[in-house]
PDB file of C-alpha atoms in Angstrom:
ATOM      1  CA  MET A   5      82.167 129.469  65.711  1.00 82.00           C
ATOM      2  CA  PRO A   6      84.740 130.141  68.497  1.00 85.00           C
ATOM      3  CA  PRO A   7      88.435 130.116  67.610  1.00 88.00           C
ATOM      4  CA  PRO A   8      90.379 126.973  68.379  1.00 94.00           C
ATOM      5  CA  SER A   9      91.570 126.557  71.966  1.00 97.00           C
ATOM      6  CA  ASP A  10      95.024 125.634  73.269  1.00 98.00           C
ATOM      7  CA  ALA A  11      93.699 122.071  73.724  1.00 98.00           C
ATOM      8  CA  ASP A  12      92.503 121.959  70.092  1.00 98.00           C
ATOM      9  CA  TYR A  13      95.957 122.940  68.850  1.00 98.00           C
ATOM     10  CA  MET A  14      97.602 120.472  71.254  1.00 98.00           C
ATOM     11  CA  ARG A  15      95.428 117.722  69.785  1.00 98.00           C
ATOM     12  CA  ARG A  16      96.902 118.560  66.363  1.00 98.00           C
ATOM     13  CA  ALA A  17     100.430 118.432  67.849  1.00 98.00           C
ATOM     14  CA  LEU A  18      99.565 115.006  69.310  1.00 98.00           C
ATOM     15  CA  ALA A  19      98.561 113.811  65.888  1.00 98.00           C
ATOM     16  CA  LEU A  20     101.954 114.947  64.574  1.00 98.00           C
ATOM     17  CA  ALA A  21     103.649 113.160  67.484  1.00 98.00           C
ATOM     18  CA  ARG A  22     101.821 109.913  66.664  1.00 98.00           C
ATOM     19  CA  ALA A  23     102.977 110.213  63.062  1.00 98.00           C
ATOM     20  CA  ALA A  24     106.563 110.544  64.317  1.00 98.00           C
ATOM     21  CA  ALA A  25     106.150 107.410  66.442  1.00 97.00           C
ATOM     22  CA  ALA A  26     104.935 105.506  63.392  1.00 97.00           C
ATOM     23  CA  GLN A  27     108.264 106.399  61.759  1.00 97.00           C
ATOM     24  CA  GLY A  28     110.209 105.164  64.754  1.00 96.00           C
ATOM     25  CA  GLU A  29     110.983 108.688  66.066  1.00 98.00           C
ATOM     26  CA  VAL A  30     110.397 109.842  69.624  1.00 98.00           C
ATOM     27  CA  PRO A  31     106.746 111.017  69.502  1.00 98.00           C
ATOM     28  CA  VAL A  32     106.945 114.783  69.783  1.00 98.00           C
ATOM     29  CA  GLY A  33     104.857 117.074  67.594  1.00 98.00           C
ATOM     30  CA  ALA A  34     104.787 120.844  67.273  1.00 99.00           C
ATOM     31  CA  LEU A  35     102.998 123.592  65.395  1.00 98.00           C
ATOM     32  CA  VAL A  36     103.272 127.354  65.029  1.00 98.00           C
ATOM     33  CA  VAL A  37     100.064 129.364  65.029  1.00 98.00           C
ATOM     34  CA  ARG A  38      99.662 132.999  64.146  1.00 98.00           C
ATOM     35  CA  GLY A  39      96.200 134.410  64.632  1.00 95.00           C
ATOM     36  CA  SER A  40      94.210 131.242  64.245  1.00 94.00           C
ATOM     37  CA  GLU A  41      96.213 129.973  61.257  1.00 97.00           C
ATOM     38  CA  ILE A  42      98.683 127.121  61.518  1.00 98.00           C
ATOM     39  CA  ILE A  43     101.748 128.418  59.678  1.00 98.00           C
ATOM     40  CA  GLY A  44     104.205 125.613  60.493  1.00 98.00           C
ATOM     41  CA  GLU A  45     104.143 122.001  61.647  1.00 98.00           C
ATOM     42  CA  GLY A  46     106.851 119.599  62.691  1.00 98.00           C
ATOM     43  CA  ALA A  47     107.498 116.255  64.237  1.00 98.00           C
ATOM     44  CA  ASN A  48     110.668 114.745  65.614  1.00 98.00           C
ATOM     45  CA  ARG A  49     112.916 113.547  62.742  1.00 98.00           C
ATOM     46  CA  PRO A  50     116.506 113.320  64.051  1.00 98.00           C
ATOM     47  CA  ILE A  51     116.743 109.608  63.365  1.00 97.00           C
ATOM     48  CA  GLY A  52     115.365 109.661  59.823  1.00 97.00           C
ATOM     49  CA  GLN A  53     117.110 112.888  58.899  1.00 97.00           C
ATOM     50  CA  HIS A  54     120.446 111.979  60.597  1.00 98.00           C
ATOM     51  CA  ASP A  55     120.225 115.430  62.134  1.00 98.00           C
ATOM     52  CA  PRO A  56     120.413 116.053  65.892  1.00 98.00           C
ATOM     53  CA  SER A  57     118.721 119.419  65.446  1.00 98.00           C
ATOM     54  CA  ALA A  58     115.610 117.933  63.763  1.00 98.00           C
ATOM     55  CA  HIS A  59     113.383 118.245  66.842  1.00 98.00           C
ATOM     56  CA  ALA A  60     109.704 118.896  66.335  1.00 98.00           C
ATOM     57  CA  GLU A  61     109.986 122.531  67.449  1.00 98.00           C
ATOM     58  CA  ILE A  62     112.859 123.285  65.069  1.00 98.00           C
ATOM     59  CA  GLU A  63     111.000 121.617  62.214  1.00 98.00           C
ATOM     60  CA  ALA A  64     107.872 123.744  62.955  1.00 98.00           C
ATOM     61  CA  LEU A  65     109.891 126.945  63.285  1.00 98.00           C
ATOM     62  CA  ARG A  66     111.653 126.234  59.936  1.00 98.00           C
ATOM     63  CA  ALA A  67     108.342 125.592  58.225  1.00 98.00           C
ATOM     64  CA  ALA A  68     106.767 128.741  59.666  1.00 98.00           C
ATOM     65  CA  GLY A  69     109.798 130.837  58.595  1.00 98.00           C
ATOM     66  CA  ARG A  70     109.416 129.530  55.005  1.00 98.00           C
ATOM     67  CA  VAL A  71     105.708 130.394  54.985  1.00 98.00           C
ATOM     68  CA  LEU A  72     106.355 133.958  56.214  1.00 97.00           C
ATOM     69  CA  GLY A  73     109.645 134.454  54.400  1.00 98.00           C
ATOM     70  CA  ASP A  74     111.186 135.597  57.708  1.00 98.00           C
ATOM     71  CA  TYR A  75     112.899 133.914  60.647  1.00 97.00           C
ATOM     72  CA  ARG A  76     111.184 136.304  63.050  1.00 98.00           C
ATOM     73  CA  LEU A  77     107.848 134.811  64.025  1.00 98.00           C
ATOM     74  CA  THR A  78     106.438 137.608  66.099  1.00 98.00           C
ATOM     75  CA  GLY A  79     102.833 137.300  67.117  1.00 98.00           C
ATOM     76  CA  ALA A  80     103.020 133.500  66.949  1.00 98.00           C
ATOM     77  CA  THR A  81     102.392 130.724  69.430  1.00 98.00           C
ATOM     78  CA  LEU A  82     104.326 127.451  69.373  1.00 98.00           C
ATOM     79  CA  TYR A  83     102.477 124.361  70.593  1.00 98.00           C
ATOM     80  CA  VAL A  84     104.541 121.286  71.445  1.00 99.00           C
ATOM     81  CA  THR A  85     103.710 118.001  73.149  1.00 98.00           C
ATOM     82  CA  LEU A  86     106.839 118.007  75.309  1.00 98.00           C
ATOM     83  CA  GLU A  87     108.613 120.746  77.246  1.00 98.00           C
ATOM     84  CA  PRO A  88     111.280 122.225  74.935  1.00 98.00           C
ATOM     85  CA  CYS A  89     114.964 121.336  75.482  1.00 98.00           C
ATOM     86  CA  ILE A  90     117.660 123.944  75.779  1.00 98.00           C
ATOM     87  CA  MET A  91     118.347 123.910  72.049  1.00 98.00           C
ATOM     88  CA  CYS A  92     114.708 124.379  71.131  1.00 98.00           C
ATOM     89  CA  ALA A  93     114.038 126.974  73.814  1.00 98.00           C
ATOM     90  CA  SER A  94     116.941 129.027  72.522  1.00 98.00           C
ATOM     91  CA  ALA A  95     115.652 128.777  68.922  1.00 98.00           C
ATOM     92  CA  ILE A  96     112.180 129.841  70.125  1.00 98.00           C
ATOM     93  CA  VAL A  97     113.650 132.989  71.743  1.00 98.00           C
ATOM     94  CA  HIS A  98     115.679 133.782  68.591  1.00 98.00           C
ATOM     95  CA  ALA A  99     112.558 133.319  66.445  1.00 98.00           C
ATOM     96  CA  ARG A 100     110.776 135.889  68.606  1.00 98.00           C
ATOM     97  CA  ILE A 101     107.835 133.534  69.368  1.00 98.00           C
ATOM     98  CA  ASP A 102     105.386 135.317  71.668  1.00 98.00           C
ATOM     99  CA  ARG A 103     104.046 132.240  73.455  1.00 98.00           C
ATOM    100  CA  VAL A 104     104.891 128.603  74.019  1.00 98.00           C
ATOM    101  CA  VAL A 105     102.263 126.061  75.136  1.00 98.00           C
ATOM    102  CA  PHE A 106     103.511 122.587  75.919  1.00 98.00           C
ATOM    103  CA  GLY A 107     101.969 119.343  77.140  1.00 98.00           C
ATOM    104  CA  ALA A 108     104.186 117.037  79.204  1.00 98.00           C
ATOM    105  CA  TRP A 109     106.992 118.210  81.478  1.00 98.00           C
ATOM    106  CA  ASP A 110     110.463 116.752  80.689  1.00 98.00           C
ATOM    107  CA  PRO A 111     112.305 116.172  83.974  1.00 97.00           C
ATOM    108  CA  LYS A 112     115.449 114.988  82.105  1.00 96.00           C
ATOM    109  CA  ALA A 113     115.905 117.723  79.468  1.00 97.00           C
ATOM    110  CA  GLY A 114     113.179 120.340  79.896  1.00 98.00           C
ATOM    111  CA  ALA A 115     114.283 123.979  79.559  1.00 98.00           C
ATOM    112  CA  ALA A 116     111.077 125.724  80.586  1.00 98.00           C
ATOM    113  CA  GLY A 117     111.572 124.982  84.287  1.00 97.00           C
ATOM    114  CA  SER A 118     112.386 121.332  84.707  1.00 97.00           C
ATOM    115  CA  ILE A 119     116.229 121.318  84.554  1.00 97.00           C
ATOM    116  CA  ALA A 120     116.667 124.934  83.379  1.00 97.00           C
ATOM    117  CA  ASP A 121     114.540 127.896  82.433  1.00 98.00           C
ATOM    118  CA  VAL A 122     115.954 129.486  79.268  1.00 98.00           C
ATOM    119  CA  PHE A 123     112.888 131.679  79.021  1.00 98.00           C
ATOM    120  CA  ALA A 124     113.707 133.366  82.310  1.00 97.00           C
ATOM    121  CA  ILE A 125     117.301 134.336  81.509  1.00 97.00           C
ATOM    122  CA  PRO A 126     117.190 138.101  82.072  1.00 96.00           C
ATOM    123  CA  GLN A 127     120.018 138.920  79.640  1.00 96.00           C
ATOM    124  CA  LEU A 128     118.139 137.563  76.585  1.00 95.00           C
ATOM    125  CA  ASN A 129     116.621 140.243  74.395  1.00 92.00           C
ATOM    126  CA  HIS A 130     113.145 138.623  74.018  1.00 96.00           C
ATOM    127  CA  ARG A 131     110.581 137.355  76.481  1.00 96.00           C
ATOM    128  CA  VAL A 132     108.359 134.354  75.759  1.00 98.00           C
ATOM    129  CA  ASP A 133     105.162 133.630  77.690  1.00 98.00           C
ATOM    130  CA  VAL A 134     105.260 129.930  78.592  1.00 98.00           C
ATOM    131  CA  PHE A 135     102.374 127.731  79.720  1.00 98.00           C
ATOM    132  CA  GLY A 136     102.836 124.003  80.399  1.00 98.00           C
ATOM    133  CA  GLY A 137     100.527 121.118  81.147  1.00 97.00           C
ATOM    134  CA  VAL A 138      97.983 121.312  78.341  1.00 98.00           C
ATOM    135  CA  LEU A 139      96.755 117.718  77.774  1.00 98.00           C
ATOM    136  CA  ALA A 140      99.775 116.748  79.832  1.00 98.00           C
ATOM    137  CA  GLU A 141      98.569 113.212  80.702  1.00 98.00           C
ATOM    138  CA  GLU A 142      97.862 112.355  77.069  1.00 98.00           C
ATOM    139  CA  CYS A 143     101.202 113.739  75.924  1.00 98.00           C
ATOM    140  CA  ALA A 144     103.119 111.910  78.716  1.00 98.00           C
ATOM    141  CA  THR A 145     101.267 108.658  78.059  1.00 98.00           C
ATOM    142  CA  LEU A 146     102.169 108.730  74.377  1.00 98.00           C
ATOM    143  CA  LEU A 147     105.893 109.092  75.272  1.00 97.00           C
ATOM    144  CA  SER A 148     105.859 106.505  78.051  1.00 97.00           C
ATOM    145  CA  GLU A 149     104.136 103.936  75.834  1.00 96.00           C
ATOM    146  CA  PHE A 150     106.601 104.563  73.070  1.00 96.00           C
ATOM    147  CA  PHE A 151     109.585 103.962  75.376  1.00 94.00           C
ATOM    148  CA  ARG A 152     107.972 101.032  77.143  1.00 92.00           C
ATOM    149  CA  ALA A 153     107.561  99.255  73.819  1.00 90.00           C
ATOM    150  CA  ARG A 154     111.259  99.727  73.040  1.00 84.00           C
ATOM    151  CA  ARG A 155     112.762  99.081  76.454  1.00 80.00           C
ATOM    152  CA  PRO A 156     111.352  95.891  77.901  1.00 67.00           C
TER     153      PRO A 156
END
């Protein structure tokens, strides 16, 4: 059996995003994979947790850190349904994630090329390979439907 693909992992992130939407949170899901094992999952929870840092990526990084007993997540890939913001991109760099794969681009807050590119700052001590657009239409549709239902 072949290992899961980027699209397979993004489908799991989409399931996490849908669960966030069911809780009234902006539907973003993320997971951290090392080898072929999911070592951390997260979904947006800032509203329910009263915590502005409770983005899906941060939740997934925290979970993976607990599993490994280390904040350095070398050799791992983070999958997320929406392009990371500046806060999340910075945390990804500090966690030493090797690779980020995201779904939809975020023209209002994206920090992997949309409004900024944190991953390309030459002074940072770690490089992250970034790939966007995996299941982009499905990820973007989930977000647009969520906001359309709340903003008539």
